[in-house]
């Protein structure tokens, strides 16, 4: 038994499921992400994750440094203790070579963070990094992603998780952005990038965005909007209850509207012009300059009106987006 209870102390690198405020974390680099897979976990799951990461890297550009950690346990294939030990040792060799954390302490934390989750059977995907390092490494973690696989999906969900998490690596190469834009853009990318790569038809994009619209409506019905999800600290208490609907689902449509209101209506221009502008001006002024508007409240009002529009109007905006 490699898992160990009660080894939490203060200085372990911790997951950042929600991107935190701050400047750029990652940098442009040609090197491809490095993969680490728990031996015994079917290689097809790593292949799906890598497929998604590479789709996103081809679209957003190559940023890093990135290490990808893939582990899981399917019912018929229990990984051996040796395999688990090798996975932890590899993780701690890499993370303790750049920090002064003790190997034993790392082992304990990594065991909780990776193997306990694998054992429990929970599926997780997230980006984390050690903030205190001069050049943090992006750790893309994918655990038990087979649980998200359904034969009938046109693009397997583990591929989409790869697209989503790598999108955060790209975003974190720029200055701070609001949560709705971080998560919303990543959710939008899950539909947009496979479509531009000709992995699916337009119906796939529409179906995913429709689902996000239904979810987002749960929050708008409660009187909440993306303006309530700029940051966790500033979000009103009731917005926390709708975190997923506001950040991910309403945020995905906020991203659509941001592109749709821009002069080019181009998603590539969002990548090539808007994101660098965020570095230069900060996200609020970048939003205003990019859309030629007075202030962010103008955008938020336009968003609320857009959400109250018909499905036909919303689909029309989606169809008008250009690569
Ligand atoms: Zn995310």
Short mmCIF file of N, CA and C in Angstrom, two decimals, residues 210 213 217 253 304-319:
data_model
loop_
_atom_site.label_atom_id
_atom_site.label_comp_id
_atom_site.label_asym_id
_atom_site.label_seq_id
_atom_site.Cartn_x
_atom_site.Cartn_y
_atom_site.Cartn_z
N UNK A 210 -24.95 24.36 -27.16
CA UNK A 210 -26.34 24.35 -26.66
C UNK A 210 -26.39 23.82 -25.23
N UNK A 213 -25.34 26.47 -23.04
CA UNK A 213 -26.39 27.49 -22.91
C UNK A 213 -27.44 27.06 -21.87
N UNK A 217 -28.07 29.06 -18.36
CA UNK A 217 -29.39 29.63 -18.05
C UNK A 217 -29.77 29.39 -16.58
N UNK A 253 -19.96 31.11 -23.75
CA UNK A 253 -20.73 32.01 -24.60
C UNK A 253 -20.19 33.43 -24.53
N UNK A 304 -25.60 40.16 -21.43
CA UNK A 304 -26.91 39.85 -20.83
C UNK A 304 -28.00 39.89 -21.90
N UNK A 305 -27.92 40.87 -22.80
CA UNK A 305 -28.91 40.97 -23.88
C UNK A 305 -28.79 39.76 -24.81
N UNK A 306 -27.56 39.36 -25.09
CA UNK A 306 -27.31 38.20 -25.95
C UNK A 306 -27.92 36.93 -25.35
N UNK A 307 -27.77 36.77 -24.05
CA UNK A 307 -28.30 35.58 -23.38
C UNK A 307 -29.83 35.57 -23.38
N UNK A 308 -30.43 36.75 -23.45
CA UNK A 308 -31.89 36.83 -23.49
C UNK A 308 -32.43 36.67 -24.91
N UNK A 309 -31.53 36.64 -25.89
CA UNK A 309 -31.95 36.49 -27.28
C UNK A 309 -32.45 35.09 -27.57
N UNK A 310 -32.83 34.86 -28.81
CA UNK A 310 -33.35 33.55 -29.20
C UNK A 310 -32.19 32.61 -29.52
N UNK A 311 -32.50 31.32 -29.51
CA UNK A 311 -31.48 30.32 -29.88
C UNK A 311 -31.00 30.58 -31.30
N UNK A 312 -31.91 31.02 -32.15
CA UNK A 312 -31.52 31.30 -33.54
C UNK A 312 -30.46 32.41 -33.61
N UNK A 313 -30.67 33.47 -32.82
CA UNK A 313 -29.69 34.56 -32.79
C UNK A 313 -28.34 34.09 -32.24
N UNK A 314 -28.41 33.24 -31.24
CA UNK A 314 -27.15 32.73 -30.65
C UNK A 314 -26.41 31.82 -31.63
N UNK A 315 -27.15 30.95 -32.31
CA UNK A 315 -26.52 30.07 -33.30
C UNK A 315 -25.95 30.89 -34.46
N UNK A 316 -26.65 31.95 -34.81
CA UNK A 316 -26.19 32.81 -35.89
C UNK A 316 -24.82 33.42 -35.52
N UNK A 317 -24.70 33.89 -34.28
CA UNK A 317 -23.43 34.47 -33.82
C UNK A 317 -22.32 33.41 -33.90
N UNK A 318 -22.67 32.20 -33.50
CA UNK A 318 -21.69 31.10 -33.52
C UNK A 318 -21.25 30.79 -34.95
N UNK A 319 -22.24 30.75 -35.87
CA UNK A 319 -21.92 30.42 -37.26
C UNK A 319 -21.11 31.51 -37.94
#
